[in-house]
């Protein structure tokens, strides 16, 4: 099986190093990207491509349980950050 | 008698210390404290009759303390047991006690800074947390700061008056101290009842009421301490050179004042920004 066949189909990467969150505890990194994605969408609309970067980041970084918890909180209006742009 | 001889030698002691006569208060107070502690735990965990046990323990503890301190006053003022050496021992005792209180406050301040310096994402990653409206530090808290600092000045004035034999000045100083202390307490009670958040409102509420509440209890205790000294002053218990209980109360009161300053700066001002 050749590596080049696979690598041409899938680009495997995760969120890059963010100097704002240099330590082992990456909770804030996940949370910040989640918040930034929805603020970005609120400001620029869902079709604005650069917003997708935040979405990719939080999907990589955050445990799925957290993502569904955050989504539920947003629906209930209890998400603990302002998502206004 | 004009001399000491072998027959009456046993009536005298050749050391400056006070060997206290047997007293029931220490053991009584220890059981009262245990009752209060168990009552408090029961009450906070919802067990039946917890509140009653807590109240019983509290009343027993208060009376036990009152009776013990009454005996100390009798020994010092009426029986003459408090030589200079004994006075110094009592002074060291109150100093060490205040040091232990400092550590107690250090723990609540630690808890406050732990939660506020790196706010959790569950509260929005900000301090004050999302949804919390803190009190305006430049309203009642600033007034309270002025009240406490002034009361510290009044008590120092009163103390100096006492040392200089100025009875009227000493009584006035102590009275104004107590007055301002009571006004502080009333204003804090008002703030507590009008605040937009309770102790259950996130770690903000918990750390706010734990720290300011512990301080408030100390203000109440300190007020009682100063009041006892005030009453003793009026009743001619104190002299210009011998007034350990009064000095202890004053020291305790200054400690309460300093803790408030830290609270005002850290919890009210910085914590509310």
CSV table of N, CA and C in Angstrom, one decimal, chain B residues 14 82 96 198:
chain,number,residue,atom,x,y,z
B,14,UNK,N,7.4,32.1,95.3
B,14,UNK,CA,8.7,32.8,95.0
B,14,UNK,C,8.9,32.8,93.4
B,82,UNK,N,-2.1,38.9,88.3
B,82,UNK,CA,-1.4,39.2,87.0
B,82,UNK,C,-0.2,40.1,87.2
B,96,UNK,N,-0.3,35.4,69.4
B,96,UNK,CA,-0.2,34.1,68.7
B,96,UNK,C,-1.6,33.8,68.2
B,198,UNK,N,-26.3,35.6,45.6
B,198,UNK,CA,-26.3,34.9,46.9
B,198,UNK,C,-25.0,34.1,47.0
